[in-house]
mmCIF file of C-alpha atoms in Angstrom:
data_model
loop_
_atom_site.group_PDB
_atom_site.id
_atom_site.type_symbol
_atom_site.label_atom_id
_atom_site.label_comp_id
_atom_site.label_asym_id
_atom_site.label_seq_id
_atom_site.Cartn_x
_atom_site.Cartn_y
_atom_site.Cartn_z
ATOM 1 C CA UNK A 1 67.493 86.725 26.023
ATOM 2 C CA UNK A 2 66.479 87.302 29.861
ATOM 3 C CA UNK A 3 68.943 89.130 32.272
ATOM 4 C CA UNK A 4 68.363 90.639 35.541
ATOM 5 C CA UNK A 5 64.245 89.444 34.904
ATOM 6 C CA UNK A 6 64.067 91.855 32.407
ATOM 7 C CA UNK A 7 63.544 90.523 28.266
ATOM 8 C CA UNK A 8 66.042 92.170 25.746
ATOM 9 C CA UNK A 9 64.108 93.671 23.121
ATOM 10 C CA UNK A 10 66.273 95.272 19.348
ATOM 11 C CA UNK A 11 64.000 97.794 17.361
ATOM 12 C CA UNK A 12 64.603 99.448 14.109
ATOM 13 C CA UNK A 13 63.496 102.788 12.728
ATOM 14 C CA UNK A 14 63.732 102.980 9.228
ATOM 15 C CA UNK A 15 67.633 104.488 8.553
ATOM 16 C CA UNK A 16 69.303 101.483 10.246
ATOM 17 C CA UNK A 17 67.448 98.172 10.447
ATOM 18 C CA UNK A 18 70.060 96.352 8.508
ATOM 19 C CA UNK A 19 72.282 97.426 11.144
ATOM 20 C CA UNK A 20 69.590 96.048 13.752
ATOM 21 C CA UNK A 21 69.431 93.246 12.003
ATOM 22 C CA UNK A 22 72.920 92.413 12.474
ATOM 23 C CA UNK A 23 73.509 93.446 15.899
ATOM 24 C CA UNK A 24 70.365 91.007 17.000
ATOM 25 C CA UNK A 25 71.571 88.034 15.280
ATOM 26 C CA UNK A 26 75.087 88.692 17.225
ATOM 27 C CA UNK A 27 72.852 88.268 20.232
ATOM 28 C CA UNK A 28 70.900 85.888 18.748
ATOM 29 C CA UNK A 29 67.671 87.683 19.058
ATOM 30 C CA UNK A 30 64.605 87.629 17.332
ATOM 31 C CA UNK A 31 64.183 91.497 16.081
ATOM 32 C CA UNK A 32 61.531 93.704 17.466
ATOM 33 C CA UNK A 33 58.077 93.256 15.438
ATOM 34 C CA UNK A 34 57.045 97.486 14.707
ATOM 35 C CA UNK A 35 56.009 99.540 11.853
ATOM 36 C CA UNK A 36 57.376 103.244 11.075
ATOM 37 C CA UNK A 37 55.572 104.646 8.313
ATOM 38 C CA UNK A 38 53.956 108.340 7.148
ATOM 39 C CA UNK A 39 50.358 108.986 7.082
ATOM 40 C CA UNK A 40 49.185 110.784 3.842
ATOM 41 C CA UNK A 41 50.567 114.407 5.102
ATOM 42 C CA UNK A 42 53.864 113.338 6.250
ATOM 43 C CA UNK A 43 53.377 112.857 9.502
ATOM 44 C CA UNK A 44 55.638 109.797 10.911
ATOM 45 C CA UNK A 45 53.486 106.615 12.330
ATOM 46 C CA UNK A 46 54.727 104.110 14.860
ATOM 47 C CA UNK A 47 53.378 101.177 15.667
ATOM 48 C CA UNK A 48 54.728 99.198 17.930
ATOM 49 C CA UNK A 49 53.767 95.370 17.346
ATOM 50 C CA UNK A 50 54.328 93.255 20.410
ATOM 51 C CA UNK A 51 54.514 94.239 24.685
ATOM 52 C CA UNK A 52 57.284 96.416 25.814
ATOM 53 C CA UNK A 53 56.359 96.686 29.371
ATOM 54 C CA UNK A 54 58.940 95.603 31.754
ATOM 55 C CA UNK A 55 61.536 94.738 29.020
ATOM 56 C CA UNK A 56 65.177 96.451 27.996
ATOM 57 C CA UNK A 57 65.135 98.026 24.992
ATOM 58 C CA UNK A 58 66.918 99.294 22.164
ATOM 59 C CA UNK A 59 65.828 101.814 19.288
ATOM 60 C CA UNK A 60 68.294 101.788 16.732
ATOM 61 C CA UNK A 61 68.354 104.525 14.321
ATOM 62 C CA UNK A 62 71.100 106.599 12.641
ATOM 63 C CA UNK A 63 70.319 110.568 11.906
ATOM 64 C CA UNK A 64 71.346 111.096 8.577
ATOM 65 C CA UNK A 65 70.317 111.798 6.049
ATOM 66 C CA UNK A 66 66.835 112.784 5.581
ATOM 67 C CA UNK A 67 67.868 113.854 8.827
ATOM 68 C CA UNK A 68 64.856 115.509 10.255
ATOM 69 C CA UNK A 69 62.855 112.831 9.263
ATOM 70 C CA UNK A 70 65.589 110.183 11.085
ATOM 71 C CA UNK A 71 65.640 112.235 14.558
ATOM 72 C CA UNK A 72 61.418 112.417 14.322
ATOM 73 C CA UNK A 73 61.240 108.593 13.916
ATOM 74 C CA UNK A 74 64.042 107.944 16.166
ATOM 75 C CA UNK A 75 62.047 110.174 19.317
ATOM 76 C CA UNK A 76 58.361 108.890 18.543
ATOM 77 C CA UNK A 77 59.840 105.601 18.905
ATOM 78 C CA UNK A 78 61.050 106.155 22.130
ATOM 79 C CA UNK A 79 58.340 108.373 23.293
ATOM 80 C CA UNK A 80 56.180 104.865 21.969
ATOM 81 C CA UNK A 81 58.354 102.609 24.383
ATOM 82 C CA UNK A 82 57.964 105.122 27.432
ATOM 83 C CA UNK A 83 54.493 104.967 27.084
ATOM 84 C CA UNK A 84 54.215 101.339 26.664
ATOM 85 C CA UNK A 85 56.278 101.189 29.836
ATOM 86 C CA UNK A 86 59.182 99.911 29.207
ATOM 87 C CA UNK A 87 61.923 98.923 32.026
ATOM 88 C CA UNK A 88 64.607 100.816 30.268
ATOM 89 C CA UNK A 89 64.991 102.697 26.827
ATOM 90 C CA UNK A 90 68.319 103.009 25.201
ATOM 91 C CA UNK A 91 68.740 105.102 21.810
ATOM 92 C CA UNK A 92 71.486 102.981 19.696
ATOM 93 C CA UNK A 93 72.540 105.822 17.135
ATOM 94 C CA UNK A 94 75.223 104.881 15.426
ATOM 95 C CA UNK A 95 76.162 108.380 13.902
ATOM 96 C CA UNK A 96 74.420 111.136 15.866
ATOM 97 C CA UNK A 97 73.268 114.281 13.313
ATOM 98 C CA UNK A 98 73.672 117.772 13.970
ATOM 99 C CA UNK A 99 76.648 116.953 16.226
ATOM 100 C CA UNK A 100 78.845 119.642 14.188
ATOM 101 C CA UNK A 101 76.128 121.875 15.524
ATOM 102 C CA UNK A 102 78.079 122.260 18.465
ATOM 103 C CA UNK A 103 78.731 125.720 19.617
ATOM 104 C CA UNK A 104 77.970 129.290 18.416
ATOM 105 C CA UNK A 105 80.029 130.374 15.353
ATOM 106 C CA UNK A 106 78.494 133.642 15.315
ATOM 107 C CA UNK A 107 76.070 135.186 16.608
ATOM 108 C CA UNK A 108 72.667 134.452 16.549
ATOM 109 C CA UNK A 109 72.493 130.266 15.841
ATOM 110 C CA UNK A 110 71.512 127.828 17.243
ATOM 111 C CA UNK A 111 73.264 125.035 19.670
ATOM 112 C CA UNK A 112 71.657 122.451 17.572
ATOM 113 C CA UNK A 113 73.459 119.484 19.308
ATOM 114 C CA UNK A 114 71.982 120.140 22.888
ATOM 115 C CA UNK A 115 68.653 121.014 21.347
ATOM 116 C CA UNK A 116 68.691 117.457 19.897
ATOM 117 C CA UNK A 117 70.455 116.022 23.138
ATOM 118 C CA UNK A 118 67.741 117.413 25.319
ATOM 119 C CA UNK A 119 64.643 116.091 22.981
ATOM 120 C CA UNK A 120 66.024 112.409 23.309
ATOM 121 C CA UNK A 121 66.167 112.828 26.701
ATOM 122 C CA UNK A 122 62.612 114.460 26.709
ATOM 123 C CA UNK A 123 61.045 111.451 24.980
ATOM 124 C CA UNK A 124 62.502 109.010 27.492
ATOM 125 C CA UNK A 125 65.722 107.771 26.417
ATOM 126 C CA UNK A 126 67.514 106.137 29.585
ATOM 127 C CA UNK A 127 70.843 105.893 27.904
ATOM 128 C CA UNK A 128 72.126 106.863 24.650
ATOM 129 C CA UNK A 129 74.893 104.349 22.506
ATOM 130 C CA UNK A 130 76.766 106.036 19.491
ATOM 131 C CA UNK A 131 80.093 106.058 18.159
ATOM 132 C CA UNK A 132 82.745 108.803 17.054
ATOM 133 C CA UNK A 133 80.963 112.168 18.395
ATOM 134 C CA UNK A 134 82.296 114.781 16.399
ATOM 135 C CA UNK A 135 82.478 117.056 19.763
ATOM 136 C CA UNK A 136 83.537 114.452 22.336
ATOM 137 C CA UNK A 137 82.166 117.548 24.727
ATOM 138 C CA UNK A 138 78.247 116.675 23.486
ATOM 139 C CA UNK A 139 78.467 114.202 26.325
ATOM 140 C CA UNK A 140 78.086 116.718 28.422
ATOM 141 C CA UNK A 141 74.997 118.037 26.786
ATOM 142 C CA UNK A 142 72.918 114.390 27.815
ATOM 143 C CA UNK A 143 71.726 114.197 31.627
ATOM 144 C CA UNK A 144 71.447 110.876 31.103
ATOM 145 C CA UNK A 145 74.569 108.298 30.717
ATOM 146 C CA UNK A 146 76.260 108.178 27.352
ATOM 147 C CA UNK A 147 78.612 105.633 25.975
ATOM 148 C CA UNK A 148 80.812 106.651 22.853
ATOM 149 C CA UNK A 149 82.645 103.992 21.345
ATOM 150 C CA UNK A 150 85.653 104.650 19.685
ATOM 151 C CA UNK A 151 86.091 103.735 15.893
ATOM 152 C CA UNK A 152 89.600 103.630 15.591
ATOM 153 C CA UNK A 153 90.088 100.128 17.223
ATOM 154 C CA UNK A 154 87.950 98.595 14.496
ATOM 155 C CA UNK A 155 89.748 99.342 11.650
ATOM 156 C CA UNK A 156 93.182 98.732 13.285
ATOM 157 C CA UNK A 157 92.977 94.806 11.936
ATOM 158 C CA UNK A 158 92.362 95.793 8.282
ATOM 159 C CA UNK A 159 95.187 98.291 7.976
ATOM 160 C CA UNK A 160 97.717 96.172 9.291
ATOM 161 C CA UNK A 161 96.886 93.110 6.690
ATOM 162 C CA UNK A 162 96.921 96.067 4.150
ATOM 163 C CA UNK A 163 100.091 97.640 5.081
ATOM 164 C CA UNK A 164 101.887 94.310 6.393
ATOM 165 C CA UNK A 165 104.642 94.883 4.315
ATOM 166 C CA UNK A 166 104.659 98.575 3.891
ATOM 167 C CA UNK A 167 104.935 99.047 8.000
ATOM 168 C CA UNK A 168 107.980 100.708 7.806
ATOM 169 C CA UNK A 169 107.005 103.568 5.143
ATOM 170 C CA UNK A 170 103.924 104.241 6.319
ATOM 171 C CA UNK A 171 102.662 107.642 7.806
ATOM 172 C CA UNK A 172 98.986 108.488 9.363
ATOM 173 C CA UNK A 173 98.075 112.521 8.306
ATOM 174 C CA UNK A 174 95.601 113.782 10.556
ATOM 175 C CA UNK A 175 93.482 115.788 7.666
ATOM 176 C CA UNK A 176 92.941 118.897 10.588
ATOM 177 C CA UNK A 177 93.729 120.144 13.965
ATOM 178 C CA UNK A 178 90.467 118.514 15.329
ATOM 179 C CA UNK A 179 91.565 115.353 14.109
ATOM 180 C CA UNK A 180 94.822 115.098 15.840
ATOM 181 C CA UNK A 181 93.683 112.521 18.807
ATOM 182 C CA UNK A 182 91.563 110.604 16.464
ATOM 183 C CA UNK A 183 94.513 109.947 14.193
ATOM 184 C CA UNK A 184 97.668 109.680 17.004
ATOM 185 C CA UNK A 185 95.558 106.706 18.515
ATOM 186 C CA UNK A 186 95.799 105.160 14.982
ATOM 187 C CA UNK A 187 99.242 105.929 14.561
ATOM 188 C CA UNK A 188 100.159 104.496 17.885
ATOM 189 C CA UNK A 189 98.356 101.810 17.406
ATOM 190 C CA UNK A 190 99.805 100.441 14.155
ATOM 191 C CA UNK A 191 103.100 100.294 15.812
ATOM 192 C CA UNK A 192 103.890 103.789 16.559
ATOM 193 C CA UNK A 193 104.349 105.281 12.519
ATOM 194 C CA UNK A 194 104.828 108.860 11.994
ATOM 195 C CA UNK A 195 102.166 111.594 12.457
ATOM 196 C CA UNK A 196 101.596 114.769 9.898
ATOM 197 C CA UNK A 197 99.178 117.065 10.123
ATOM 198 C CA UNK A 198 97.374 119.309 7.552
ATOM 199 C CA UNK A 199 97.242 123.127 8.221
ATOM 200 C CA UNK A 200 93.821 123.695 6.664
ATOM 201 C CA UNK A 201 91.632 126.930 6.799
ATOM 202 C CA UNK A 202 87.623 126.633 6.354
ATOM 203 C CA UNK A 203 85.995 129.943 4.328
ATOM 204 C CA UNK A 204 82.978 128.166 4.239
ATOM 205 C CA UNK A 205 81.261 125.187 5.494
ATOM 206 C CA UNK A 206 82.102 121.848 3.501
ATOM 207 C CA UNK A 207 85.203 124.019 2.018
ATOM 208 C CA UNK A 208 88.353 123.636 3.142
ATOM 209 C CA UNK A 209 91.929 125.197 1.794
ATOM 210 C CA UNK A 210 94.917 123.037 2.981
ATOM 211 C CA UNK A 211 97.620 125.888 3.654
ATOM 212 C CA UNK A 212 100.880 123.554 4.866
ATOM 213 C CA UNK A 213 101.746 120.229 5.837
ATOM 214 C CA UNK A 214 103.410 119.333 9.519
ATOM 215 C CA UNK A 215 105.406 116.328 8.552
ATOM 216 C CA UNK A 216 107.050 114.691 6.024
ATOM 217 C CA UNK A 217 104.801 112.471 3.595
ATOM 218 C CA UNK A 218 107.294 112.257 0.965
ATOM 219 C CA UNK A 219 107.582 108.572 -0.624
ATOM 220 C CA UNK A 220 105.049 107.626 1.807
ATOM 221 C CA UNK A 221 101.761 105.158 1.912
ATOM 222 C CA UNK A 222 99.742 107.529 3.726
ATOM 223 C CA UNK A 223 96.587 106.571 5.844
ATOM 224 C CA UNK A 224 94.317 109.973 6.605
ATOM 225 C CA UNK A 225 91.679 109.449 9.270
ATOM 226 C CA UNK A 226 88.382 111.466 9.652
ATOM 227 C CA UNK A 227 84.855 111.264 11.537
ATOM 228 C CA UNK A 228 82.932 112.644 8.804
ATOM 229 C CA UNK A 229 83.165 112.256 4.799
ATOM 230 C CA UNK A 230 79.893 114.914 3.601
ATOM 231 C CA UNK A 231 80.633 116.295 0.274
ATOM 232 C CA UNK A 232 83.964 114.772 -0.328
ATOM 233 C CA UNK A 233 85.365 118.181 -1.045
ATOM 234 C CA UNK A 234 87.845 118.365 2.016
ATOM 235 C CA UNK A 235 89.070 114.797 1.709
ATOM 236 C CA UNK A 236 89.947 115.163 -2.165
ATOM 237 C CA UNK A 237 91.224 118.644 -1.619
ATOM 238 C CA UNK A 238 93.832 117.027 1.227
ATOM 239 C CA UNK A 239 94.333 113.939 -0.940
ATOM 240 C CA UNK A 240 95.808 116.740 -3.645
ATOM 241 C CA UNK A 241 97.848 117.899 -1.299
ATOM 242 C CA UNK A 242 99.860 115.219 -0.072
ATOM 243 C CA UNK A 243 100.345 113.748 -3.254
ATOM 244 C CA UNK A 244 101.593 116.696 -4.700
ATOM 245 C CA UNK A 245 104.339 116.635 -1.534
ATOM 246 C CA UNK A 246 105.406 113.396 -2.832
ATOM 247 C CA UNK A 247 102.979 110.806 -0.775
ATOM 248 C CA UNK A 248 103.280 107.195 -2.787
ATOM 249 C CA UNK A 249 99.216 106.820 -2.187
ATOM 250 C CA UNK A 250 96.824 107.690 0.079
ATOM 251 C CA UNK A 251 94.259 105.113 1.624
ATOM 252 C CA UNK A 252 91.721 107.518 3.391
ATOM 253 C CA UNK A 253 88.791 106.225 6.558
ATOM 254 C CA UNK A 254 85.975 107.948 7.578
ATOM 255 C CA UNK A 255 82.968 106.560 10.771
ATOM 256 C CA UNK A 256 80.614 108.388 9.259
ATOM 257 C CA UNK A 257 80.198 107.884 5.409
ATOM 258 C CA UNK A 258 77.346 111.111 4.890
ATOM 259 C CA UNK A 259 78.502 111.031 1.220
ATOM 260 C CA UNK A 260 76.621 113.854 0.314
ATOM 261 C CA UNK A 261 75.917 115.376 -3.172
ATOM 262 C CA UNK A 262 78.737 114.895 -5.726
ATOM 263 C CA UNK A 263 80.704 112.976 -2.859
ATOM 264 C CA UNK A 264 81.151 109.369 -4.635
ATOM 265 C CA UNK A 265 81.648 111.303 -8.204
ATOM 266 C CA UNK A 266 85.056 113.113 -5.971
ATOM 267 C CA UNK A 267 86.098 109.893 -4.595
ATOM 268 C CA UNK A 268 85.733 107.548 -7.930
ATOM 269 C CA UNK A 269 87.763 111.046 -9.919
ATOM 270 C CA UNK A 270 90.361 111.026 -6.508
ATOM 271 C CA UNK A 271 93.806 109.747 -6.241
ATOM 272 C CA UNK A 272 92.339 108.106 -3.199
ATOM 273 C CA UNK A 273 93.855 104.330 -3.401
ATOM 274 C CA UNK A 274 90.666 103.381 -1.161
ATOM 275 C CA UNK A 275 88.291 105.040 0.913
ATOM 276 C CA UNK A 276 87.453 102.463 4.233
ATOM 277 C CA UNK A 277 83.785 103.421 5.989
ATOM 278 C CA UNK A 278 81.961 101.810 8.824
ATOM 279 C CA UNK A 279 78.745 101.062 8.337
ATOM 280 C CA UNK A 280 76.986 103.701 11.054
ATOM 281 C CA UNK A 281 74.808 105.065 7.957
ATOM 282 C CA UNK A 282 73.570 102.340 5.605
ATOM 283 C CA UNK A 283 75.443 102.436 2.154
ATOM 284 C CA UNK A 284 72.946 102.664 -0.695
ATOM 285 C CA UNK A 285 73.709 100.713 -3.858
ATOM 286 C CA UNK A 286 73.991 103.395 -5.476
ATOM 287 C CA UNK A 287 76.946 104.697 -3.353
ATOM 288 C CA UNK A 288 78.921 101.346 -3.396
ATOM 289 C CA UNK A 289 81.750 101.680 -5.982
ATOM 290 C CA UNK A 290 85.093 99.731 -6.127
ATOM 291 C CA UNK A 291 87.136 102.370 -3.953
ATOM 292 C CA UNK A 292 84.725 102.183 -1.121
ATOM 293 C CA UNK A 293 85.046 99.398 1.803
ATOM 294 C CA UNK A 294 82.682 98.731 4.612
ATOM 295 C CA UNK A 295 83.543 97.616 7.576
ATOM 296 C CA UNK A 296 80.863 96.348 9.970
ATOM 297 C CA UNK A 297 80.523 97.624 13.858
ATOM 298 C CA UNK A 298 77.150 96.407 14.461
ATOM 299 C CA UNK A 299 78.982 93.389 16.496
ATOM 300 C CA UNK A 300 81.055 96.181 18.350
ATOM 301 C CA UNK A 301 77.550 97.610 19.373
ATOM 302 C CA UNK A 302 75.536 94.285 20.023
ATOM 303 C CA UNK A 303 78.986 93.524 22.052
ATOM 304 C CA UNK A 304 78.257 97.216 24.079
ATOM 305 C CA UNK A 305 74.445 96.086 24.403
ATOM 306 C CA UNK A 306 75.233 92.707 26.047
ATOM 307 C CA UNK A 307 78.006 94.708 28.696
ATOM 308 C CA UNK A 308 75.210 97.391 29.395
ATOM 309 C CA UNK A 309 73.063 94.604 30.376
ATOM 310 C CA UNK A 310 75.126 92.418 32.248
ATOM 311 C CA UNK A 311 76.315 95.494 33.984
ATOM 312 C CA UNK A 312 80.409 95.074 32.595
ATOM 313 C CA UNK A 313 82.682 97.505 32.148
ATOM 314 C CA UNK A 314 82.759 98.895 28.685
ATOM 315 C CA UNK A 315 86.504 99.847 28.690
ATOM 316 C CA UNK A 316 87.389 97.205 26.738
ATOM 317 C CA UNK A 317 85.589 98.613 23.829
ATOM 318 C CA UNK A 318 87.703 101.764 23.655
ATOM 319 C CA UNK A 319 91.084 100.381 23.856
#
């Protein structure tokens, strides 16, 4: 594809070329020809197999988990592309690590977000594409422009096939505080259904003690939105809780499927009905049990690449 002179060129890192995959064939691209291995010490290798210079392109990588090793391949790549001269660099991440990193929590830590924010823009990302920041605010930690898209839009179409005839008794519960806006968009859009909330306190991190319930779940098909599933530990502990206030069953959705640890051991053991993911961090086989459904939104992000090019408003992407 040639727009504005310039070729239209999709690499992978190693964490998401599946997703690559997909999001060039929705452009119908050849993929980028490049190697990212590890030389004998651990040290990541890129090579990059074919002429950059001049050309629009996009390094797609996801930082989970390993996630050091993710964020190293993902800025050698670009560093790679800068000096190869490329026209324009964008980093595609669809799920950005250390983005609960976001602020102090005591004293002496670090920011890790902006640490990672600023060494993307060091290596010579132009732009950076992701989806569901945890901190909506670590836009403001790029100096460089920064396109979020919105996850909630995408899974709008499955829920109301699911719940087609169950409109009426169904109720979204936003599983915290931070997850109110996240969840009213969902509820509004699957034609304005009740909103809960859970009252939760965190004593430690990936621990979370649900202490009351804002809303009335009783008798109730209950969807529960979140950006993150890690450990599974929150989730199941919230799952508990509205079933034990009477909730009929609980269909739960997470961006970011991290599933951490004992996380699909939780999940299979939950009362969750279903657990629906997107496909930001590829799903081992391992990982892929009967309760869990992917959704894909590589075509959402091939669909952002083509309106970056073309230079069209991405607003209809969030709505």
């Amino acid at each position: 594809m040639n727009l504005h002179g310039r070729d239209i060129k999709i690499f992978a890192a190693n964490a998401s070329k599946n997703f690559a995959k997909e999001m060039a064939n929705y452009l119908g691209l050849p993929m980028g020809k490049s190697e990212v291995k590890a030389f004998a010490d651990g040290e990541t290798s890129i090579s990059i197999l074919e002429s950059a210079r001049g050309s629009d392109v996009y390094v797609v990588q996801s930082t989970g988990s390993p996630v050091n090793e993710n964020v190293m391949e993902l800025l050698l790549m670009i560093d790679a592309f800068k000096r190869a001269s490329a026209g324009r660099i964008t980093a595609v991440i669809p799920y950005f690590g250390y983005a609960r990193q976001d602020r102090k929590s005591k004293s002496r830590e670090p920011i890790s977000a902006k640490l990672v924010a600023d060494l993307i823009t060091t290596a010579g990302a132009d732009r950076v594409l992701t989806m569901d920041l945890h901190s909506p605010q670590i836009q403001g930690f790029f100096n460089i422009p920064l396109d979020n898209l919105l996850g909630v839009p995408n899974v709008v179409p499955y829920f109301e096939k699911k719940f087609q005839d169950r409109m009426d008794n169904l109720v979204v519960v936003s599983p915290d505080v931070g997850s109110i806006t996240r969840s009213r968009a969902l509820a509004s859009r699957l034609n304005n259904v009740p909103l809960a909330i859970l009252d939760k306190r965190r004593p430690a991190p990936n621990i979370s003690e649900v202490m009351n319930i804002i809303g009335d779940v009783k008798d109730k098909h209950v969807v529960m939105y979140d950006d993150i599933i890690d450990t599974g530990g929150s989730l199941c502990n919230a799952v508990d809780e509205v079933v034990k206030y009477g909730a009929k069953s609980v269909t739960a959705c997470a961006t970011h499927a991290l599933l951490s640890q004992t996380a699909i051991e939780k999940i299979d053991n939950s009362k969750i009905e279903e657990l629906v993911v997107f496909d930001t961090i590829e799903l081992p086989e391992e990982k892929q049990i009967d309760k869990i459904k992917v959704i894909s939104v590589a075509p959402v992000f091939a669909e952002a690449v083509a309106r970056i090019y073309s230079d069209k408003p991405m607003s209809s992407l969030f709505y």
